[in-house]
Coordinates of C-alpha atoms and ligand atoms in Angstrom, one line a residue:
X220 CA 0.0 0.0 0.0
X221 CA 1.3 3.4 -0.8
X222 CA 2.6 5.8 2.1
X223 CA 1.0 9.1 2.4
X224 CA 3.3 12.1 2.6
X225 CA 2.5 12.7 5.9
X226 CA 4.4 9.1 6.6
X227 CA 7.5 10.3 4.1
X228 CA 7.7 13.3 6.4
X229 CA 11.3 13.7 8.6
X230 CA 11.5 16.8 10.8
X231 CA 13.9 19.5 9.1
X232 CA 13.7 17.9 5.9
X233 CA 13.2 20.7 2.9
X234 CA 13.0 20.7 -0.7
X235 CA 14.3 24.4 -1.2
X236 CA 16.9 26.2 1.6
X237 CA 17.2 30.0 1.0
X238 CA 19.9 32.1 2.9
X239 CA 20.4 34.6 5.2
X240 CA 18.0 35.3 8.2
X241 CA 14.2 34.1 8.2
X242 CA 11.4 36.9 7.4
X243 CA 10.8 38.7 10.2
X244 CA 7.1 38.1 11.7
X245 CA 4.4 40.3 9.8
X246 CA 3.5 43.3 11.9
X247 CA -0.2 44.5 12.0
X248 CA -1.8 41.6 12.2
X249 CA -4.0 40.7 15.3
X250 CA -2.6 38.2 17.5
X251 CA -5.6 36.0 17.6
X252 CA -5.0 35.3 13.7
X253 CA -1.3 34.2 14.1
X254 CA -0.3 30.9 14.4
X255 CA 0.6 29.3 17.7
X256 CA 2.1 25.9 16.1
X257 CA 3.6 25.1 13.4
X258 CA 0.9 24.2 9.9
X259 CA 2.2 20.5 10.4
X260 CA 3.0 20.7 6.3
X261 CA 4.9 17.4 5.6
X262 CA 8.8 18.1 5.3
X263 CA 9.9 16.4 2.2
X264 CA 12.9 16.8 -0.3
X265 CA 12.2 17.5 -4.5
X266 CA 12.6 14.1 -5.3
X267 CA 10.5 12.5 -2.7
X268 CA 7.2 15.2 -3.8
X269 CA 8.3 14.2 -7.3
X270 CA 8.1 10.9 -6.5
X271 CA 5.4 11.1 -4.5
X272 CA 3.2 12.3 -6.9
X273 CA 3.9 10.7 -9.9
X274 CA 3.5 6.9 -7.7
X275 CA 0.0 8.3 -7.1
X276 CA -0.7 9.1 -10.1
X277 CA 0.0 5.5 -11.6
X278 CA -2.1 4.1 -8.4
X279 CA -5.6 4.2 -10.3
X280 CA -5.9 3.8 -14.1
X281 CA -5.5 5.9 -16.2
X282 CA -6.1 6.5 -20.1
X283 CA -2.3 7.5 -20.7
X284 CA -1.3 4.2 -19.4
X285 CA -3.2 1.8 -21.2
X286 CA -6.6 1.0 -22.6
X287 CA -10.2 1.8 -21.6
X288 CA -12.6 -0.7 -23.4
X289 CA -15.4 1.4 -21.8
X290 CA -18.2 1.2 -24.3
X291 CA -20.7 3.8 -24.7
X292 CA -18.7 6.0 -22.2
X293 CA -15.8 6.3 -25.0
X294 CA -13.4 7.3 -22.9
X295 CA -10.7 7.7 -25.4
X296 CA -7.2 8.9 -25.2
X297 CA -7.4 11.9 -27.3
X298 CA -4.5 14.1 -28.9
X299 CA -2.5 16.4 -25.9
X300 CA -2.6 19.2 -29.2
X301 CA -5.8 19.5 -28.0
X302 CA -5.1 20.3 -23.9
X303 CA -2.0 22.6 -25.8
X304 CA -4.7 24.8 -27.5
X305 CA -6.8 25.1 -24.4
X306 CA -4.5 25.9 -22.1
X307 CA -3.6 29.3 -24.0
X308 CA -3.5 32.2 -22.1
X309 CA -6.0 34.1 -24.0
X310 CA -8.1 31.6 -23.2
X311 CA -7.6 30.4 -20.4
X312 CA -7.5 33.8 -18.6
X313 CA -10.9 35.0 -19.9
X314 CA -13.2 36.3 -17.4
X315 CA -16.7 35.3 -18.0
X316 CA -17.8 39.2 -17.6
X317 CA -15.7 40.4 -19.6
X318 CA -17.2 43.0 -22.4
X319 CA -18.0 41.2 -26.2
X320 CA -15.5 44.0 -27.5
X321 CA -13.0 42.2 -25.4
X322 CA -14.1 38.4 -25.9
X323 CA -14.0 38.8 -29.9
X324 CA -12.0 35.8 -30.3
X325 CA -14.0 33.6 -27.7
X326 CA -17.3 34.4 -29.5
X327 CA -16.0 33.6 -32.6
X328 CA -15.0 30.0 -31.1
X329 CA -18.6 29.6 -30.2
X330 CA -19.7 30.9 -33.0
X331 CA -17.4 28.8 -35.3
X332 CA -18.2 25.4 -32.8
X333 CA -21.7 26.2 -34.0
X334 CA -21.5 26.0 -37.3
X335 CA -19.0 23.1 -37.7
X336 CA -21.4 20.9 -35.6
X337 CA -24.4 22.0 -37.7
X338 CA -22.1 20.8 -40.7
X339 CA -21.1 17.8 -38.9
X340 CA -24.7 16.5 -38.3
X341 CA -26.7 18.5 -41.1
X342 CA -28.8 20.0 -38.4
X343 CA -29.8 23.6 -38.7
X344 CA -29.0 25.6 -35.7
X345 CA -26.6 24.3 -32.5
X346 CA -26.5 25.5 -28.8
X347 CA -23.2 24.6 -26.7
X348 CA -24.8 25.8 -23.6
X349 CA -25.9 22.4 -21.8
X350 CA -23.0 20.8 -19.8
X351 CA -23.5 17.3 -20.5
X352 CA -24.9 14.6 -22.5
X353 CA -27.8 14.5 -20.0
X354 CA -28.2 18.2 -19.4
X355 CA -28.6 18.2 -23.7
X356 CA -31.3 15.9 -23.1
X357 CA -33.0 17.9 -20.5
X358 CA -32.8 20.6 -23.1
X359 CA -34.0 18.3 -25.5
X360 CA -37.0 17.8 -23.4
X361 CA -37.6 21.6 -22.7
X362 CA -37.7 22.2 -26.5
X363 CA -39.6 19.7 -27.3
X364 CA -42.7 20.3 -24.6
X365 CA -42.5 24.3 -25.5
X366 CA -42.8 23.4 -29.6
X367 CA -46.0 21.6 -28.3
X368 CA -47.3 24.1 -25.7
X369 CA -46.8 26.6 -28.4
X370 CA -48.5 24.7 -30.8
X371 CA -51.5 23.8 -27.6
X372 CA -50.9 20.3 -28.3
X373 CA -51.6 18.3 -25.4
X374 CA -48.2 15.4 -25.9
X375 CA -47.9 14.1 -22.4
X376 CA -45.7 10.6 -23.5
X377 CA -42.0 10.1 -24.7
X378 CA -41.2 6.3 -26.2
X379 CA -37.5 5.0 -25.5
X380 CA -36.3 1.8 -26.5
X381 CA -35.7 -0.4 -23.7
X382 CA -31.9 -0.2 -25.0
X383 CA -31.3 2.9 -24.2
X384 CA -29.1 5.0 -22.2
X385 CA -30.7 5.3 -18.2
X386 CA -30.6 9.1 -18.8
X387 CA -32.7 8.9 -21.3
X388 CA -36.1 8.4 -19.1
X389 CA -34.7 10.3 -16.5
X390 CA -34.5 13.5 -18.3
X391 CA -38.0 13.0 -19.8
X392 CA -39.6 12.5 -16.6
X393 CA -37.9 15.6 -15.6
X394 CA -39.7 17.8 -17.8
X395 CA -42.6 16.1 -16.7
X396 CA -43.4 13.3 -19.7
X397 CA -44.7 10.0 -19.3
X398 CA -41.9 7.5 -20.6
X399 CA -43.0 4.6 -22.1
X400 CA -40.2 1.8 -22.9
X401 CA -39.9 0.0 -26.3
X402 CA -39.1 -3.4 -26.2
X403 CA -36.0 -4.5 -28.7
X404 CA -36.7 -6.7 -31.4
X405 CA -35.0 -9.7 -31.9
X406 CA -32.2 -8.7 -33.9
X407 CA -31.5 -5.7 -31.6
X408 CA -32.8 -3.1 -33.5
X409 CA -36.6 -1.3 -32.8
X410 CA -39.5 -3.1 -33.6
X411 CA -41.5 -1.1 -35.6
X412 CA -45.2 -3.0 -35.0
X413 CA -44.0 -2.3 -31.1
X414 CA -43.6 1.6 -32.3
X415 CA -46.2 1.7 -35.0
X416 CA -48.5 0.7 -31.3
X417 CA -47.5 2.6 -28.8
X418 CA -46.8 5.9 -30.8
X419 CA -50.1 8.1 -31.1
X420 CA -51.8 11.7 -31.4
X421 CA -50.7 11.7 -27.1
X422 CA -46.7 11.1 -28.1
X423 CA -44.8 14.1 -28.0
X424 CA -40.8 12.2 -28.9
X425 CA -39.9 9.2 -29.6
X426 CA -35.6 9.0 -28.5
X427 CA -33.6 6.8 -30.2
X428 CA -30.0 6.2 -30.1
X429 CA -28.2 6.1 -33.3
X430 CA -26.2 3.2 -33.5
X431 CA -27.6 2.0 -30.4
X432 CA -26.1 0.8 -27.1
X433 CA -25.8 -2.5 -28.7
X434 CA -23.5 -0.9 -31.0
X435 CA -26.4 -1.6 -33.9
X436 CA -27.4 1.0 -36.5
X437 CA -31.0 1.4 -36.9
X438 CA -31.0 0.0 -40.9
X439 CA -34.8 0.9 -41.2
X440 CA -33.9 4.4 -39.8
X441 CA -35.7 6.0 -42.7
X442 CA -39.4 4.2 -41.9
X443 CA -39.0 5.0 -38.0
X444 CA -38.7 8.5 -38.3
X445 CA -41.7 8.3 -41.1
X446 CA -43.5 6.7 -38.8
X447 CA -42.8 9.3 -35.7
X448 CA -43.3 12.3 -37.8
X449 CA -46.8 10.7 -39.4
X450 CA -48.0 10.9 -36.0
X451 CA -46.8 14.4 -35.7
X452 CA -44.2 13.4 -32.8
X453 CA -40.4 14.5 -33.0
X454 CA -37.9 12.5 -33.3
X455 CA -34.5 12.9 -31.0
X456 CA -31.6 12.0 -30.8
X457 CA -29.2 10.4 -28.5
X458 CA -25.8 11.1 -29.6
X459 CA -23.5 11.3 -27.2
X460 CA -21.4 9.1 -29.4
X461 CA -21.0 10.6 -32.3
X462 CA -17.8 8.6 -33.5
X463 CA -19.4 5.6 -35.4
X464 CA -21.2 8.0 -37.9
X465 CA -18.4 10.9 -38.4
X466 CA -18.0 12.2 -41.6
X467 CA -20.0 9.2 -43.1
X468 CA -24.1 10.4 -42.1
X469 CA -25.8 12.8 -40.7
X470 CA -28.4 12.9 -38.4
X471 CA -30.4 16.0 -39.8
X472 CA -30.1 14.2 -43.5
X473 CA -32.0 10.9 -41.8
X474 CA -34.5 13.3 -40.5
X475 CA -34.0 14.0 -36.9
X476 CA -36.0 16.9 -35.5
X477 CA -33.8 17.5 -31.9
X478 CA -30.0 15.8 -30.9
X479 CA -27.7 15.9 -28.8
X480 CA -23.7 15.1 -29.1
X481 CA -20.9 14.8 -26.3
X482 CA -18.2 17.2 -26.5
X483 CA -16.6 14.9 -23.8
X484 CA -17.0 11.6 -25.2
X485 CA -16.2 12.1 -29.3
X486 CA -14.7 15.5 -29.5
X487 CA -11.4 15.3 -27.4
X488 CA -12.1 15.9 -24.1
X489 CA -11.9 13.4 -21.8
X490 CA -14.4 12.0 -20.0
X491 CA -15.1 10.5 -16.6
X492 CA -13.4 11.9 -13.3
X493 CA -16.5 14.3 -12.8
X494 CA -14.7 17.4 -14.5
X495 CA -16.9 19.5 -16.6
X496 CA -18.6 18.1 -20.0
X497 CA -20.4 19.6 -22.8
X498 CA -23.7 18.7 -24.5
X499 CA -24.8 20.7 -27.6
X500 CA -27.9 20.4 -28.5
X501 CA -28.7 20.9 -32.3
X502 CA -32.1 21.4 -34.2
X503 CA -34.2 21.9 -37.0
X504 CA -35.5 25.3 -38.2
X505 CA -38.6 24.6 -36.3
X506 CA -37.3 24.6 -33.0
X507 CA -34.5 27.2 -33.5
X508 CA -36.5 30.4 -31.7
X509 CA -37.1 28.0 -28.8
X510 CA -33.1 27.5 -28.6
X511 CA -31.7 29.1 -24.9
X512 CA -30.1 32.2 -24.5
X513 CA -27.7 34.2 -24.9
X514 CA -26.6 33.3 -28.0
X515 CA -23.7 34.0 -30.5
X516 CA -24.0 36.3 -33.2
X517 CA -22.9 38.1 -36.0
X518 CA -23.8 41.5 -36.7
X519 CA -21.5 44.2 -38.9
X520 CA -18.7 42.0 -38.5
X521 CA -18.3 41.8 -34.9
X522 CA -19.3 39.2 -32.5
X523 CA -22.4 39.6 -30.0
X524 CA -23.6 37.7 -27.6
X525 CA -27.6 38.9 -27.5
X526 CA -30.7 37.3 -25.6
X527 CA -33.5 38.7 -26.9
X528 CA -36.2 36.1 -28.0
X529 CA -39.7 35.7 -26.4
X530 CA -40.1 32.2 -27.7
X531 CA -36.6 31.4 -26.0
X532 CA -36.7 28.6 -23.5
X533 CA -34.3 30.7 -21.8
X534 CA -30.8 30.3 -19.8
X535 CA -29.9 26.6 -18.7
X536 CA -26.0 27.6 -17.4
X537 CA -24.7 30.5 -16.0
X538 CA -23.0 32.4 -19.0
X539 CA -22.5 30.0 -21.8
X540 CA -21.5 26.7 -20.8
X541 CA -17.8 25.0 -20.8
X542 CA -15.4 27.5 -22.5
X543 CA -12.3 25.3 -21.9
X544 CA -14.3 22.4 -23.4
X545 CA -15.0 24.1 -27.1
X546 CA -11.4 25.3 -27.9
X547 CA -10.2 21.4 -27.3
X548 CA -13.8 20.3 -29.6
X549 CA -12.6 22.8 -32.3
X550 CA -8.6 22.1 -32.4
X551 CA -10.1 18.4 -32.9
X552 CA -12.5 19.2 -35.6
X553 CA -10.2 21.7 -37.2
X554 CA -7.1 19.7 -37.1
X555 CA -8.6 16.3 -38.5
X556 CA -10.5 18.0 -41.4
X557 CA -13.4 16.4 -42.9
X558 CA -11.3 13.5 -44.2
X559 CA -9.5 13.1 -40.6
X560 CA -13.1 12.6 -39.1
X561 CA -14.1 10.6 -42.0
X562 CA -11.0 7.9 -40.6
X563 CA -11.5 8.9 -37.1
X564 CA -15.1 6.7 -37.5
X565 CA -13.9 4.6 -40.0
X566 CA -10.8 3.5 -37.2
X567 CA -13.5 2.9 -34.4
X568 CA -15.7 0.9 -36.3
X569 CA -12.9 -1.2 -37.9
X570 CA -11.1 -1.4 -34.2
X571 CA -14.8 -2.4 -32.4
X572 CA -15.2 -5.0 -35.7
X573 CA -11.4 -6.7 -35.0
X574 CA -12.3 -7.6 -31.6
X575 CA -15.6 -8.6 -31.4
X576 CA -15.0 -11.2 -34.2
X577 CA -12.0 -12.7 -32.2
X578 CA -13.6 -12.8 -29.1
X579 CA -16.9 -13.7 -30.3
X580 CA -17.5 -17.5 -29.9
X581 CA -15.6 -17.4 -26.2
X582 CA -17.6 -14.5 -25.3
X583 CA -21.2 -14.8 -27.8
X584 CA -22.4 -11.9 -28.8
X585 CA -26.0 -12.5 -29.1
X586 CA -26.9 -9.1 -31.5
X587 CA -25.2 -7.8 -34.4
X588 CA -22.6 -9.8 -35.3
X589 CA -21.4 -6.3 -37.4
X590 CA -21.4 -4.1 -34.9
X591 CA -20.3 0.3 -35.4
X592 CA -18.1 1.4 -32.7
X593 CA -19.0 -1.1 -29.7
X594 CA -20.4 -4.6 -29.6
X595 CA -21.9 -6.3 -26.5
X596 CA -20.9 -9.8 -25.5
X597 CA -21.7 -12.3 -22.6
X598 CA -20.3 -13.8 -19.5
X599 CA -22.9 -16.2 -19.8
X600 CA -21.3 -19.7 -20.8
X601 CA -18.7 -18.8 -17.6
X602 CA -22.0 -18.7 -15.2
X603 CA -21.4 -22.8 -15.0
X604 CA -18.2 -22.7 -13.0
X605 CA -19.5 -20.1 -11.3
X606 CA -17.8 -16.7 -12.8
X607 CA -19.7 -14.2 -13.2
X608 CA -19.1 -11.0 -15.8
X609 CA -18.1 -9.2 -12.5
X610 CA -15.0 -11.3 -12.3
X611 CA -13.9 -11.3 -15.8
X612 CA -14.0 -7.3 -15.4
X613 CA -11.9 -7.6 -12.2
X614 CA -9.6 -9.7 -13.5
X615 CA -8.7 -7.9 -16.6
X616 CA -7.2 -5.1 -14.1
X617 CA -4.6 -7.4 -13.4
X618 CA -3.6 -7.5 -17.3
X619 CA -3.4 -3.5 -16.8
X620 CA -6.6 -2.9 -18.3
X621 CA -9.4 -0.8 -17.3
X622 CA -12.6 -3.0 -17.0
X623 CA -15.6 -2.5 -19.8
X624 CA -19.2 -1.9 -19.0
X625 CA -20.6 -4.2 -17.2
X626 CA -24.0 -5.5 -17.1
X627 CA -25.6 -2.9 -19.2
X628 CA -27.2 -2.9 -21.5
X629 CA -29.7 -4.7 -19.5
X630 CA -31.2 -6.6 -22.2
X631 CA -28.0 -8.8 -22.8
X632 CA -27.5 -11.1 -19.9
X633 CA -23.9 -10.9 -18.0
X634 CA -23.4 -8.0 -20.3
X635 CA -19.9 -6.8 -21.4
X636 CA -20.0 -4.1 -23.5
X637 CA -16.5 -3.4 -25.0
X638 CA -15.3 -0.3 -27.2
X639 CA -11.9 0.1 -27.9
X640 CA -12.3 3.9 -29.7
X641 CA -10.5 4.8 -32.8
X642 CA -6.8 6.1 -30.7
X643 CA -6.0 2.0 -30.5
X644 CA -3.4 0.3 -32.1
X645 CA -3.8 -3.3 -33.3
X646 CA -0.9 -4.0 -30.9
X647 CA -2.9 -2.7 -27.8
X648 CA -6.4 -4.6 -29.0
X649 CA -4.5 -7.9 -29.6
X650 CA -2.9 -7.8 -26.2
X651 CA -6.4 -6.9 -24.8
X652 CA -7.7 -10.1 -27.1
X653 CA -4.7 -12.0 -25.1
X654 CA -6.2 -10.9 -21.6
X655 CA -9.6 -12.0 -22.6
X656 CA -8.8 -15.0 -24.4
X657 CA -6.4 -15.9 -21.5
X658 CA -9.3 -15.1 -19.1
X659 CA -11.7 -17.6 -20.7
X660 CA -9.6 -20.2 -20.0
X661 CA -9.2 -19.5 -16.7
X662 CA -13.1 -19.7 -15.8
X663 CA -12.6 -23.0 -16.9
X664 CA -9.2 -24.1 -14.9
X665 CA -9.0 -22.0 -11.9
X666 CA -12.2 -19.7 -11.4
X667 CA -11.5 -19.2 -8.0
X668 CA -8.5 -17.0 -9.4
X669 CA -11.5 -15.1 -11.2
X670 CA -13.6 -14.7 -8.2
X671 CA -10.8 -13.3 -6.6
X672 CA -8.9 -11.1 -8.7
X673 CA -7.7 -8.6 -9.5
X674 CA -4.6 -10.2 -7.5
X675 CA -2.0 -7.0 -8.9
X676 CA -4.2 -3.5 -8.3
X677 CA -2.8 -1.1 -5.3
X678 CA -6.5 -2.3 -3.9
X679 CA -8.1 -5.6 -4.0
X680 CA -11.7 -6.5 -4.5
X681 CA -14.0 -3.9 -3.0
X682 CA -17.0 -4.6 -0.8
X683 CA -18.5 -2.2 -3.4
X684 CA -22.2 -2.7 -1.6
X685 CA -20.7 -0.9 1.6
X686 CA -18.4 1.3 -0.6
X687 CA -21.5 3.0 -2.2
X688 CA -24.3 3.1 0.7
X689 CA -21.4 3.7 3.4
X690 CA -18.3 6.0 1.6
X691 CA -15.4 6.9 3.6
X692 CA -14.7 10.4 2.1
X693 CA -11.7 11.7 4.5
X694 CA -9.5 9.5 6.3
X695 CA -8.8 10.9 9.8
X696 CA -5.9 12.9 10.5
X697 CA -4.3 9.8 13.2
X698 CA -4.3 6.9 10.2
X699 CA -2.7 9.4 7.7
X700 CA 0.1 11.0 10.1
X701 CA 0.9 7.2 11.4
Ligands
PLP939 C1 -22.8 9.1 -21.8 C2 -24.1 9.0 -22.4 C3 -25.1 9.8 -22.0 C4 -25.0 10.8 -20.9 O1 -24.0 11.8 -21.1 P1 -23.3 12.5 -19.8 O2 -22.4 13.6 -20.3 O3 -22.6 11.5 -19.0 O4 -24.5 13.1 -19.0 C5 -26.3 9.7 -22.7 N1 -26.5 8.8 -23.7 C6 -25.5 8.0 -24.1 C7 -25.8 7.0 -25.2 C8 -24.3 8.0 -23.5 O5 -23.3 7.2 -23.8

């Protein structure tokens, strides 16, 4: 187990020594604010902070260390150009109140995000204000109910495919809509007698994730959203992972009214940890007035940022969203081109493709044996000497590997849902196909290694149960000081 740096600590050790005679005490300040002890700051040389930190830093796992099969959550390793470009001090020192005359380049940043999105997804109008995937749903939502308010349409109900994402429902029934779930047809895909039923003159969106979370595109796309829009409903959606379809189709072309992307998952930065996200929400013509405020604009050649629309849905962040998180979207979109995201998709499908069809037979996949950027497999045939998918994810941490999804989607049973993103090379995905391969065999010859593992990790097996309704959020002062 690693030391803390209170435990490194040695009286009178320093990293820096300057000379001549210490500071003399501040005078002015009242006595009852000076310090009668020491801080009790640990006293460490350079190296041993250096080395400190960078041992902690290799104690979880990390995407510059190795791979992150982590499907639907694409957490990618992503170019450091990007982290380069937002860290300039233009940008990075903006103040949020500063005057437009002063921002010029920010607001052309927005304003150029904007349009290379709208070009991206052949939508008409984008927003960059929500701050995640499921804040651009909410958003989503909002629109959608004030198109029909406006309109004095009484649409109450939202249809989601039982394969979808968990936000999904969630930010519907936020907004106050009745969710409805859509069971899967067989081959994965939605069943359109099951929509064709449930959608009527009460359904106000039908959301659908394009390909979905079984890593399936929708190939009868074209009568779904026929179907929705007969009906008078709007279609949304789901695109948080936008890096199956890049440069190859276009949501707005197959007739999507309302959809959101993730700046965080496809668009460089990286996701996870909690930091800040980004969730632009694009739309049709129809539902561009509704779109919330301020917005960018362009006016005698200069950048404003203006909020003056009645039919607005209004503000949904404090000033306009993630700055830092655009300039890292935009070096990425900029710097790969049209062709570069053309191969960016291209790369993650091919890469999802290689490994499903060598792990497929150890691990069945039971839809879509073609699969876009993500496939999902079962731990099922290792249920009979008692593994479960739990174990297989634990144990792949002691190959150096960050576990995959596990158990969702919940239609597949002892689900493993496995993306390997476009950054991979075919070195990295056949030692993953090793891990797994080795892993298989395993269940077979020594599960209890399985049901133990990992065996390597700075931490073993977690109660996880206790972990979540109990956390231990600061250790106490006595067990770190030792
Ligand atoms: C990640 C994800 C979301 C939610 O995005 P957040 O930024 O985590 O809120 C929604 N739908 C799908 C398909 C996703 O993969």
């Amino acid at each position: 187990m690693a030391r803390t740096i209170f435990e490194k600590s040695r009286a009178g050790r320093r990293g820096y020594r300057f000379s001549g005679e210490p500071a003399p005490a501040p005078s002015g300040i009242p006595d009852s604010y000076l310090r009668k002890q020491a801080a009790g700051l640990p006293e460490v040389s350079e190296p041993e902070v250096m080395r400190h930190y960078v041992a902690l830093s290799t104690l979880n796992h990390h995407v510059d260390k190795d791979l992150y099969p982590l499907g639907s959550c694409t957490m990618k390793y992503n170019p450091k150009l990007n982290e380069d470009v937002a860290a300039i001090k233009g940008f990075a020192g903006l103040h949020p109140e500063q005057r437009d005359d002063d921002t010029q380049g920010a607001l052309e940043v927005i304003h150029l995000l904007e349009e290379k999105l709208c070009a991206i997804t052949g939508m008409d109008r984008f927003t960059l204000s929500a701050a995640a995937g499921a804040h651009g749903e909410l958003l989503g939502m909002l629109l959608a109910k004030k198109y029909f308010v406006d309109r004095k349409q009484n649409r109450r109900k939202v249809l989601v495919p039982d394969s979808a994402h968990g936000t999904n429902p969630a930010s519907a029934h936020l907004v106050g809509f009745q969710n409805q779930a859509l069971p899967s047809g067989e081959n994965g895909e939605v069943d359109l007698d099951v929509l064709n039923r449930n959608l009527d003159d009460e359904t106000a969106v039908f959301m659908l994730t394009v390909p979905n979370t079984l890593g399936i595109f929708e190939s009868r796309i074209g009568e779904i959203i026929e179907l929705v829009h007969a009906k008078g409903a709007l279609c949304y959606l789901d695109g948080a992972n936008l890096n199956a379809l890049l440069g190859w189709a276009r949501p707005g072309d197959m007739g999507f009214d309302i959809i959101h992307v993730n700046l965080h998952k496809t668009f460089s930065t990286p996701h996870g940890g909690g930091g800040p996200g980004s969730g632009p929400v694009g739309v049709k013509e129809a539902l561009a007035p509704l779109l919330p405020e301020p917005r960018v604009r362009r006016e005698n050649g200069r950048y404003v940022l203006a909020a003056d629309g009645a039919e607005s849905v209004g503000a949904i962040h404090s000033f306009y969203g993630n700055f830092g998180i655009y300039l890292r979207a935009l070096s990425y979109i900029i710097r790969h081109g049209g062709d570069g995201l053309r191969r960016i998709s291209a790369a993650a499908n091919l890469n999802a493709n290689y490994v499903a069809h060598a792990l497929d037979g150890l691990y069945p996949i039971p839809h879509g044996k073609r699969c876009m950027h993500e496939f999902v497999a079962s731990g099922e045939p290792f249920k009979k000497y008692g593994v479960r998918t739990l174990d297989i994810a634990k144990r792949l941490m002691d190959f150096g590997f960050h576990a995959p999804t596990v158990y969702f989607p919940l239609i597949v049973p002892e689900a493993l849902m496995i993306e390997p993103t476009e950054t991979e090379s075919k070195e990295t995905l056949d030692r993953f196909i090793d891990a797994m391969r080795q892993i298989a065999k395993e269940a077979a010859e020594n599960p209890e290694l399985l049901q133990t593992a990992p065996h390597n990790t700075p931490v073993r097996r977690l109660d996880e149960v206790t972990a979540n309704r109990k956390p231990i959020l600061t250790a106490p002062l006595e067990d770190s000081t030792g």
